[in-house]
Amino acid sequence: MHALQPSSARRFLAAPLLLFALAGIVHAESEEPIVVLSRGIGLLNQDNAAGALPHFDAALKLDPALMPGYRFRGMARQDVKDFAGAVADFTKFLEAAPDDSYVLVRRGKALAEQGKSDAAMDDLNNAVRYHPDYGYALVGRGEYLLQQGDHAGAIADFDRALALNAEDASAYLGRGSVRLAKGEHALALADLAKAIEIDPNDALKYLLRGRVRKIRGDFEGALADYDKAIALNPKSSNAYVDRGNVLTDQGKLDEAVAAYDRAIELNPQDVLAWNNRGSTRRVQKKFDEALADLNRAIELDAKLFDAYKNRARVYEDRGDFAAAEAEYTKLVQQRPDDTALFLRRAAVRQAQRKYTEAIADFSRAAHFAPRDAQILVLRGAVRLEQEDWDAAIADFTAAAELDKRLAGAYFHRAFAYEGKEEWEKALKDYDRAHELDRQNPEPLVNRAIVKESLDRLIEAEADFTAALKLDDKFVLAYFNRGNTRQLQKRYKEAVADYDQAIKLDPKFAWAYAGRGLIHLLEKRQAQADADFARALEIDPSIKDDLDARVNELTAAAK
């Protein structure tokens, strides 16, 4: 989360600036240090910290005892992220004014940026101790407590600030941020709406409200907030990154990439822009470009875990399973209790037929999530590939016991029973899978195949037809119904099914083979030869099976 910058942060400048400006008018010709200082303050008020710094340096060179110079130079240094320099200047100023709560808060924030958490907390506590009713100190400490994960402490500080001033926009912003972190999205929206009502010209408030709206699925509302944030701060790379995130969720991938492009143009060091563009390009299947983006994100932040995880997904999606496995292995070493990482590594190991290692990963994931029935289904599916039917059945049975309405457990167990030729048990499980998931045509198709093998052809055909009512583009349903109709010698209808299967998948070799067999049976040799040739062109590995079937039909005809 980006550090919050309350709108009250600059309030202190008004009176001193007037004083210094008047002093500058009176002593302009003498070029007094205070006149030089006032020029720097003017630039700082215009958010030009880099331009202000030379003036502060010059003023302090003219008068090293000019204490306000250290205060303002510290602020400018902090704004340009020279945190060590800022701390040094604030410390010098505090030697003269040790109870200045504003400077204590600023130094506390600078120390926090340096990772000096104890010293930062000391400064923030002292700021509140010296001035218990100073809202800026309470908000500053609340922001830091939020960053440290102390939500209760942060809320207490923001509530106290609001009790002192019910129109403190920064306190509403801070409290809304805590509520966002806690998942209290409705309350967060209310706080952020109030903050915007009080101060409608702060881009950060719209940015955070957009994030809440995105989480709640209000994508159009989120985009409107990000657009407002960009209008208020056209150089905000964060707003473009967040906009890209919403567009990605909407499936508008080209627009998302354009948003990330703009973020990178504005801030080439924005690591999230590189990471998220890489992730989106993975979804677009632009794998080389995705890898380039993710590698750049890792160069910018070698500790960005998501960049490595996204890179592993790129390797996985483009079929480089060995590289994906190596990446996931590094990741699980960093997070040895991350269930999702073990599941992903298991999947790439399964793809490489490293079944023992895949099962070990699924078992590890099951250890972390013992009530997750789906993990047992995934492990059982590996055992199906091993044709270890009994072990697979044990996994699917355990999954069904954890979740009696998990259709996949029954569906896969039915497949294992098929492997053992326990047909009635398989049919019973397919019945249950269909009962639990009536919009899924796959249990119907598999049940029909079992019935076909048992010569229950009318029932099989009915199941294939029912499956096609659910999904009229299910290629295997057309193909297998064609087989069933061929066995019933309803050749014209069978050819129609094979034709439809080929139309949907022109590279489905067995559909050409099935149609060719009917041409052979009906003595259309030229058409049969053409279909057989096309089938073997697509998949030469079916030759032995096809030859056996042709020989069988030829012998029967004699």
C-alpha positions as MATLAB code, in Angstrom:
seq = 'MHALQPSSARRFLAAPLLLFALAGIVHAESEEPIVVLSRGIGLLNQDNAAGALPHFDAALKLDPALMPGYRFRGMARQDVKDFAGAVADFTKFLEAAPDDSYVLVRRGKALAEQGKSDAAMDDLNNAVRYHPDYGYALVGRGEYLLQQGDHAGAIADFDRALALNAEDASAYLGRGSVRLAKGEHALALADLAKAIEIDPNDALKYLLRGRVRKIRGDFEGALADYDKAIALNPKSSNAYVDRGNVLTDQGKLDEAVAAYDRAIELNPQDVLAWNNRGSTRRVQKKFDEALADLNRAIELDAKLFDAYKNRARVYEDRGDFAAAEAEYTKLVQQRPDDTALFLRRAAVRQAQRKYTEAIADFSRAAHFAPRDAQILVLRGAVRLEQEDWDAAIADFTAAAELDKRLAGAYFHRAFAYEGKEEWEKALKDYDRAHELDRQNPEPLVNRAIVKESLDRLIEAEADFTAALKLDDKFVLAYFNRGNTRQLQKRYKEAVADYDQAIKLDPKFAWAYAGRGLIHLLEKRQAQADADFARALEIDPSIKDDLDARVNELTAAAK';
ca = [
       0.000    0.000    0.000;
       1.285    3.472   -0.802;
       1.943    5.753    2.132;
      -1.006    8.012    2.787;
      -0.369   11.741    2.436;
      -3.033   13.651    4.376;
      -4.261   16.859    2.843;
      -3.468   18.532    6.157;
       0.242   17.884    5.592;
       0.806   21.332    4.120;
      -1.430   23.323    6.483;
       1.496   24.503    8.596;
       3.019   26.253    5.595;
       0.488   29.071    5.286;
       1.482   31.319    8.188;
       5.269   30.790    7.988;
       5.185   31.327    4.245;
       3.453   34.682    4.689;
       6.001   35.699    7.315;
       8.966   34.698    5.179;
       7.474   36.271    2.084;
       6.960   39.594    3.856;
      10.487   39.415    5.181;
      11.655   38.854    1.627;
       9.817   41.977    0.444;
      11.412   44.108    3.134;
      14.944   42.728    2.647;
      14.881   41.684   -1.017;
      17.852   43.771   -2.011;
      20.034   42.407    0.770;
      19.405   38.813   -0.331;
      18.960   37.703    3.259;
      19.005   33.933    3.974;
      15.335   34.082    4.881;
      14.517   35.477    1.423;
      16.325   32.603   -0.253;
      14.511   30.225    2.068;
      11.144   31.718    1.117;
      11.801   31.001   -2.550;
      12.382   27.355   -1.718;
       9.177   27.250    0.327;
       7.244   28.619   -2.633;
       8.560   25.856   -4.869;
       7.889   23.235   -2.213;
       4.286   24.445   -2.004;
       4.082   23.840   -5.752;
       5.196   20.214   -5.223;
       8.578   21.005   -6.769;
      10.826   19.557   -4.081;
      13.770   19.050   -6.414;
      13.611   22.710   -7.471;
      13.318   23.866   -3.873;
      16.407   22.035   -2.628;
      19.072   24.388   -4.111;
      17.364   27.342   -2.404;
      17.350   25.571    0.946;
      21.005   24.637    0.497;
      21.867   28.247   -0.339;
      19.933   29.642    2.617;
      21.688   27.304    5.045;
      25.052   28.092    3.523;
      24.368   31.765    4.196;
      23.166   31.041    7.741;
      23.841   27.541    9.145;
      21.882   28.491   12.259;
      18.650   29.116   10.348;
      16.644   26.296   11.959;
      13.553   26.497    9.683;
      15.904   25.783    6.783;
      16.603   22.313    8.162;
      12.898   21.695    8.616;
      11.982   22.595    5.050;
      15.031   20.984    3.475;
      14.214   17.808    5.360;
      10.733   17.881    3.890;
      12.091   18.416    0.381;
      14.639   15.639    0.808;
      11.904   13.322    2.030;
       9.761   14.161   -1.006;
      12.620   13.210   -3.374;
      13.171   10.022   -1.323;
      16.505   11.071    0.193;
      15.437    9.597    3.508;
      18.865    9.643    5.140;
      19.275   13.325    4.303;
      15.758   14.057    5.536;
      16.415   12.331    8.872;
      19.650   14.304    9.299;
      17.875   17.624    8.682;
      14.901   16.813   10.895;
      17.263   15.728   13.663;
      19.132   19.048   13.408;
      15.868   20.974   13.607;
      14.635   18.939   16.586;
      17.727   19.901   18.546;
      16.185   23.361   18.732;
      12.510   22.288   18.944;
      12.361   18.735   20.374;
       8.572   18.841   20.864;
       7.644   19.789   17.280;
       5.131   17.045   16.581;
       4.903   17.761   12.877;
       8.615   17.227   12.359;
       8.572   14.182   14.639;
       5.920   12.622   12.414;
       7.895   13.443    9.274;
      11.096   12.038   10.738;
       9.215    8.947   11.900;
       8.015    8.326    8.362;
      11.504    8.808    6.948;
      12.929    6.376    9.500;
      10.227    3.880    8.559;
      11.300    4.105    4.920;
      14.813    3.177    6.071;
      13.448    0.116    7.874;
      14.150    1.580   11.326;
      10.812    0.566   12.771;
      11.570    1.041   16.484;
      12.973    4.539   15.993;
      10.026    5.417   13.730;
       7.543    4.264   16.348;
       9.345    6.254   19.038;
       9.029    9.454   16.995;
       5.345    8.875   16.258;
       4.572    8.092   19.890;
       6.431   11.205   21.021;
       4.540   13.333   18.505;
       1.246   12.193   20.074;
       2.639   12.466   23.613;
       3.717   16.081   23.150;
       0.459   17.079   21.465;
      -2.302   14.526   22.237;
      -4.932   16.549   20.369;
      -2.902   17.059   17.191;
      -4.786   15.275   14.436;
      -1.810   15.100   12.073;
       0.201   13.196   14.678;
      -2.647   10.770   15.342;
      -3.186   10.187   11.629;
       0.541    9.767   11.025;
       0.822    7.159   13.755;
      -2.343    5.440   12.561;
      -0.913    5.153    9.049;
       2.252    3.554   10.379;
       0.323    1.140   12.603;
      -1.669    0.117    9.537;
       1.559   -0.601    7.652;
       2.698   -2.723   10.610;
      -0.551   -4.709   10.577;
      -1.837   -3.298   13.889;
      -5.364   -2.673   12.687;
      -6.869   -2.139   16.117;
      -4.234    0.454   17.038;
      -4.639    2.222   13.699;
      -8.429    2.385   14.006;
      -8.093    3.793   17.538;
      -5.862    6.615   16.287;
      -8.108    7.455   13.331;
     -11.227    7.388   15.532;
      -9.524    9.727   17.995;
      -8.518   12.098   15.189;
     -12.125   12.152   13.952;
     -13.425   12.783   17.456;
     -11.215   15.902   17.477;
     -12.217   16.932   13.966;
     -15.132   15.265   12.206;
     -14.040   16.876    8.935;
     -10.527   15.392    8.866;
     -10.410   13.823    5.398;
      -7.052   12.173    6.056;
      -8.482   10.341    9.078;
     -11.389    9.002    7.010;
      -8.906    7.976    4.329;
      -6.760    6.177    6.893;
      -9.687    4.431    8.544;
     -11.055    3.421    5.159;
      -7.653    1.933    4.332;
      -7.694   -0.142    7.525;
     -11.178   -1.381    6.760;
     -10.079   -2.296    3.239;
      -7.184   -4.287    4.711;
      -9.599   -6.058    7.086;
     -12.003   -6.933    4.276;
     -14.743   -4.642    5.646;
     -15.541   -3.325    2.213;
     -18.878   -1.629    2.861;
     -17.414    0.306    5.793;
     -14.331    1.150    3.750;
     -16.504    2.566    0.972;
     -18.391    4.723    3.450;
     -15.181    6.164    4.900;
     -13.644    6.806    1.494;
     -16.843    8.454    0.239;
     -16.731   10.804    3.245;
     -13.063   11.561    2.629;
     -13.848   12.425   -1.000;
     -16.816   14.567    0.038;
     -14.539   16.622    2.312;
     -11.579   16.760   -0.073;
     -12.619   15.888   -3.653;
      -9.276   16.862   -5.186;
      -7.024   14.111   -3.804;
      -6.230   11.397   -6.361;
      -5.271    8.860   -3.694;
      -8.780    8.774   -2.265;
     -10.253    7.820   -5.647;
      -7.486    5.285   -6.149;
      -8.323    3.480   -2.917;
     -12.064    3.625   -3.494;
     -11.484    2.158   -6.938;
      -9.663   -0.772   -5.340;
     -12.577   -1.429   -2.995;
     -15.027   -1.283   -5.887;
     -12.891   -3.706   -7.894;
     -12.913   -6.194   -5.020;
     -16.703   -5.917   -4.824;
     -16.998   -6.597   -8.566;
     -18.062   -3.043   -9.441;
     -15.657   -2.769  -12.352;
     -17.297    0.232  -13.992;
     -17.302    2.133  -10.701;
     -13.653    1.251  -10.186;
     -12.721    2.477  -13.673;
     -14.575    5.731  -13.042;
     -12.561    6.255   -9.862;
      -9.270    5.477  -11.588;
     -10.143    7.880  -14.392;
     -10.826   10.593  -11.788;
      -7.516    9.820  -10.068;
      -5.737   10.179  -13.414;
      -7.523   13.460  -14.125;
      -6.322   14.806  -10.775;
      -2.833   13.356  -11.132;
      -2.016   12.538  -14.773;
       1.425   11.270  -13.757;
       0.110    8.588  -11.392;
       1.490    5.277  -12.642;
      -0.413    3.562   -9.812;
      -3.758    4.647  -11.261;
      -2.858    3.224  -14.666;
      -1.708   -0.051  -13.077;
      -4.968   -0.349  -11.166;
      -6.906    0.500  -14.311;
      -5.058   -2.254  -16.158;
      -5.923   -4.706  -13.392;
      -9.647   -4.048  -13.788;
      -9.476   -4.285  -17.567;
      -7.671   -7.624  -17.219;
     -10.450   -8.911  -14.972;
     -12.957   -7.796  -17.599;
     -11.069   -9.731  -20.270;
     -10.153   -6.510  -22.116;
      -6.559   -7.579  -22.439;
      -5.383   -5.187  -25.161;
      -6.752   -2.213  -23.219;
      -5.130   -3.554  -20.050;
      -1.746   -3.804  -21.733;
      -2.148   -0.226  -22.986;
      -2.779    0.933  -19.409;
       0.336   -0.874  -18.176;
       2.277    0.619  -21.098;
       1.299    4.099  -19.905;
       2.253    3.274  -16.317;
       5.706    2.151  -17.445;
       6.091    5.229  -19.624;
       5.341    7.411  -16.589;
       7.490    5.396  -14.204;
       9.915    2.879  -15.726;
      10.702    1.693  -12.182;
       7.091    0.686  -11.438;
       7.657   -2.980  -10.720;
       3.944   -3.816  -10.505;
       3.359   -2.416  -13.986;
       6.021   -4.738  -15.419;
       4.753   -7.710  -13.411;
       1.093   -7.214  -14.240;
       1.747   -6.573  -17.919;
       3.743   -9.805  -18.002;
       0.885  -11.663  -16.353;
      -1.628  -10.255  -18.843;
       0.596  -11.093  -21.789;
       0.724  -14.666  -20.503;
      -3.056  -14.825  -20.778;
      -2.702  -13.447  -24.328;
      -0.246  -16.291  -24.992;
       2.488  -13.783  -25.864;
       4.960  -15.822  -23.904;
       8.236  -14.236  -25.010;
       6.968  -10.739  -24.266;
       5.549  -11.922  -20.962;
       8.899  -13.381  -19.934;
      10.692  -10.154  -20.870;
       8.308   -8.167  -18.648;
       8.593  -10.543  -15.715;
      12.374  -10.664  -15.973;
      12.403   -6.869  -15.847;
      10.142   -6.886  -12.785;
      12.575   -9.259  -11.072;
      15.527   -7.024  -12.006;
      13.751   -4.110  -10.318;
      12.729   -6.105   -7.249;
      14.436   -9.437   -6.726;
      12.078  -10.133   -3.804;
       8.825   -9.756   -5.746;
       7.382  -13.219   -5.192;
       4.498  -12.802   -7.641;
       6.890  -12.118  -10.513;
       8.594  -15.491  -10.037;
       5.212  -17.195   -9.693;
       3.956  -15.555  -12.878;
       7.135  -16.554  -14.677;
       6.557  -20.155  -13.628;
       3.044  -19.944  -15.086;
       4.466  -18.689  -18.387;
       6.837  -21.655  -18.557;
       3.944  -23.966  -17.701;
       1.543  -22.515  -20.246;
       4.014  -22.707  -23.097;
       4.792  -26.335  -22.261;
       8.260  -25.859  -20.768;
       7.400  -28.039  -17.807;
      10.984  -28.596  -16.680;
      11.585  -24.854  -16.358;
       8.248  -24.426  -14.587;
       9.114  -27.209  -12.159;
      12.496  -25.612  -11.392;
      10.811  -22.242  -10.731;
       8.140  -23.751   -8.488;
      10.823  -25.650   -6.592;
      12.569  -22.379   -5.744;
       9.259  -20.875   -4.677;
       8.274  -23.721   -2.354;
      11.658  -23.406   -0.688;
      10.683  -19.847    0.199;
       7.133  -20.765    1.203;
       7.188  -24.385    2.296;
       3.598  -24.251    3.570;
       1.987  -22.745    0.456;
      -0.611  -25.263   -0.700;
      -1.166  -23.607   -4.092;
       2.526  -23.872   -5.002;
       2.625  -27.592   -4.290;
      -0.487  -28.046   -6.415;
       1.062  -26.198   -9.345;
       4.333  -28.113   -9.103;
       2.371  -31.344   -8.887;
       0.569  -30.436  -12.115;
       3.789  -29.796  -14.064;
       5.322  -32.975  -12.682;
       2.224  -34.884  -13.756;
       2.558  -33.356  -17.228;
       6.101  -34.788  -17.355;
       4.808  -38.169  -16.142;
       6.792  -37.813  -12.932;
       3.968  -39.536  -11.155;
       5.732  -40.387   -7.902;
       6.877  -36.785   -7.422;
       3.452  -35.427   -8.395;
       1.739  -37.664   -5.863;
       4.205  -36.501   -3.207;
       3.301  -32.872   -3.943;
      -0.428  -33.566   -3.846;
       0.088  -35.409   -0.562;
       1.965  -32.410    0.827;
      -0.860  -30.114   -0.230;
      -3.388  -32.482    1.369;
      -1.384  -32.294    4.589;
      -1.787  -28.508    4.646;
      -5.458  -28.655    3.622;
      -6.828  -31.936    5.032;
     -10.466  -30.919    4.430;
      -9.969  -30.058    0.761;
     -11.596  -32.912   -1.128;
     -10.510  -31.555   -4.509;
      -6.842  -32.214   -3.705;
      -7.655  -35.896   -3.200;
      -9.418  -35.921   -6.563;
      -6.318  -34.454   -8.205;
      -4.077  -37.029   -6.580;
      -6.453  -39.777   -7.616;
      -6.316  -38.536  -11.201;
      -2.536  -39.097  -11.214;
      -3.133  -42.625  -10.011;
      -5.590  -43.127  -12.855;
      -2.781  -42.278  -15.274;
      -0.650  -44.889  -13.496;
      -3.551  -47.343  -13.823;
      -3.286  -47.853  -10.067;
      -7.021  -48.373   -9.872;
      -7.327  -49.346   -6.219;
      -5.253  -46.414   -4.943;
      -7.234  -44.074   -7.197;
     -10.530  -45.467   -5.879;
      -9.292  -44.924   -2.316;
      -8.566  -41.245   -3.052;
     -11.917  -40.645   -4.769;
     -13.775  -42.428   -1.987;
     -12.033  -40.299    0.651;
     -12.899  -37.174   -1.349;
     -16.557  -38.207   -1.549;
     -16.613  -38.769    2.199;
     -15.312  -35.229    2.759;
     -17.785  -33.738    0.284;
     -20.707  -35.939   -0.629;
     -21.801  -33.484   -3.324;
     -18.467  -33.355   -5.149;
     -19.434  -34.653   -8.583;
     -15.824  -34.992   -9.674;
     -15.101  -37.594   -7.004;
     -17.826  -39.901   -8.337;
     -17.010  -39.171  -11.976;
     -13.336  -40.091  -11.597;
     -14.051  -43.095   -9.396;
     -16.346  -44.394  -12.116;
     -13.412  -44.207  -14.519;
     -11.298  -46.245  -12.091;
     -14.045  -48.850  -11.858;
     -14.023  -49.023  -15.645;
     -10.325  -49.790  -15.440;
     -11.178  -52.738  -13.189;
     -14.069  -53.713  -15.501;
     -16.514  -53.305  -12.627;
     -19.155  -51.930  -14.947;
     -22.129  -51.678  -12.620;
     -20.131  -49.765  -10.042;
     -18.944  -47.448  -12.791;
     -22.509  -46.869  -13.978;
     -23.681  -46.159  -10.439;
     -20.985  -43.508   -9.984;
     -21.744  -41.900  -13.348;
     -25.404  -41.790  -12.288;
     -24.417  -39.966   -9.104;
     -22.072  -37.568  -10.921;
     -24.853  -36.682  -13.377;
     -27.335  -36.237  -10.537;
     -24.981  -33.751   -8.820;
     -23.979  -31.874  -11.976;
     -26.834  -31.986  -14.452;
     -25.434  -29.287  -16.723;
     -22.222  -31.234  -17.352;
     -22.464  -33.546  -20.387;
     -19.345  -35.574  -19.542;
     -20.928  -38.019  -17.052;
     -23.612  -38.760  -19.645;
     -21.039  -39.417  -22.387;
     -18.914  -41.683  -20.206;
     -21.990  -43.547  -18.952;
     -23.082  -44.019  -22.549;
     -19.680  -45.466  -23.493;
     -19.973  -48.024  -20.692;
     -23.492  -48.928  -21.810;
     -22.279  -49.280  -25.389;
     -19.575  -51.694  -24.238;
     -22.306  -53.699  -22.492;
     -24.307  -53.766  -25.754;
     -27.031  -51.557  -24.264;
     -27.068  -49.527  -27.443;
     -30.479  -47.832  -27.183;
     -29.665  -46.546  -23.686;
     -26.212  -45.441  -24.836;
     -27.642  -43.514  -27.779;
     -30.136  -41.795  -25.477;
     -27.310  -40.661  -23.182;
     -25.260  -39.322  -26.089;
     -28.291  -37.414  -27.344;
     -28.966  -35.991  -23.878;
     -25.334  -34.865  -23.660;
     -25.632  -33.074  -27.006;
     -28.671  -31.189  -25.755;
     -26.421  -29.781  -23.048;
     -23.535  -29.073  -25.417;
     -24.212  -29.233  -29.140;
     -20.493  -28.837  -29.902;
     -19.320  -31.870  -27.917;
     -17.252  -33.659  -30.562;
     -16.848  -36.935  -28.661;
     -20.588  -37.185  -28.151;
     -21.211  -37.031  -31.919;
     -18.400  -39.483  -32.628;
     -19.531  -42.024  -30.051;
     -23.189  -41.718  -30.999;
     -22.051  -42.386  -34.543;
     -20.349  -45.563  -33.320;
     -23.500  -46.636  -31.505;
     -25.628  -46.046  -34.582;
     -23.094  -47.897  -36.727;
     -23.402  -50.911  -34.426;
     -27.187  -50.703  -34.922;
     -26.591  -50.590  -38.722;
     -28.170  -47.146  -38.930;
     -25.448  -46.056  -41.281;
     -26.958  -42.853  -42.648;
     -27.452  -41.426  -39.161;
     -23.990  -42.613  -38.145;
     -22.406  -40.826  -41.127;
     -24.283  -37.648  -40.153;
     -22.750  -37.855  -36.675;
     -19.241  -38.440  -38.046;
     -19.740  -35.536  -40.453;
     -20.650  -33.255  -37.547;
     -17.673  -34.435  -35.510;
     -15.361  -33.649  -38.447;
     -16.993  -30.258  -38.975;
     -16.324  -29.351  -35.339;
     -12.832  -30.858  -35.309;
     -11.341  -31.323  -38.802;
      -8.293  -33.034  -37.289;
     -10.185  -35.751  -35.421;
      -8.650  -38.826  -37.077;
     -11.042  -41.424  -35.662;
     -14.085  -39.577  -37.044;
     -12.679  -40.019  -40.581;
     -11.891  -43.654  -39.736;
     -15.434  -44.276  -38.486;
     -16.965  -42.735  -41.558;
     -14.563  -44.680  -43.770;
     -15.667  -47.954  -42.154;
     -19.267  -47.211  -43.079;
     -18.240  -46.429  -46.652;
     -16.436  -49.780  -46.653;
     -19.509  -51.598  -45.327;
     -21.661  -49.980  -48.021;
     -19.058  -50.776  -50.690;
     -18.025  -47.208  -51.470;
     -14.345  -48.148  -51.708;
     -13.023  -44.873  -53.112;
     -14.674  -42.835  -50.339;
     -13.500  -45.343  -47.735;
      -9.924  -45.143  -49.005;
     -10.039  -41.335  -48.940;
     -11.266  -41.257  -45.351;
      -8.719  -43.850  -44.196;
      -5.918  -41.919  -45.901;
      -7.000  -38.686  -44.218;
      -7.231  -40.388  -40.820;
      -3.705  -41.789  -41.117;
      -2.370  -38.463  -42.394;
      -3.672  -36.792  -39.243;
      -2.600  -39.521  -36.819;
      -0.372  -42.329  -38.157;
      -0.410  -44.011  -34.739;
      -3.941  -45.364  -35.293;
      -2.839  -47.511  -38.258;
      -2.689  -50.868  -36.437;
      -6.081  -50.384  -34.769;
      -7.630  -49.217  -38.015;
      -6.143  -52.112  -40.021;
      -7.488  -54.566  -37.462;
     -10.964  -53.087  -37.710;
     -10.893  -53.077  -41.529;
      -9.732  -56.714  -41.596;
     -12.472  -57.634  -39.141;
     -15.170  -56.053  -41.317;
     -13.695  -57.523  -44.514;
     -13.662  -61.020  -43.012;
     -17.243  -60.638  -41.792;
     -18.364  -59.591  -45.271;
     -16.930  -62.767  -46.769;
];
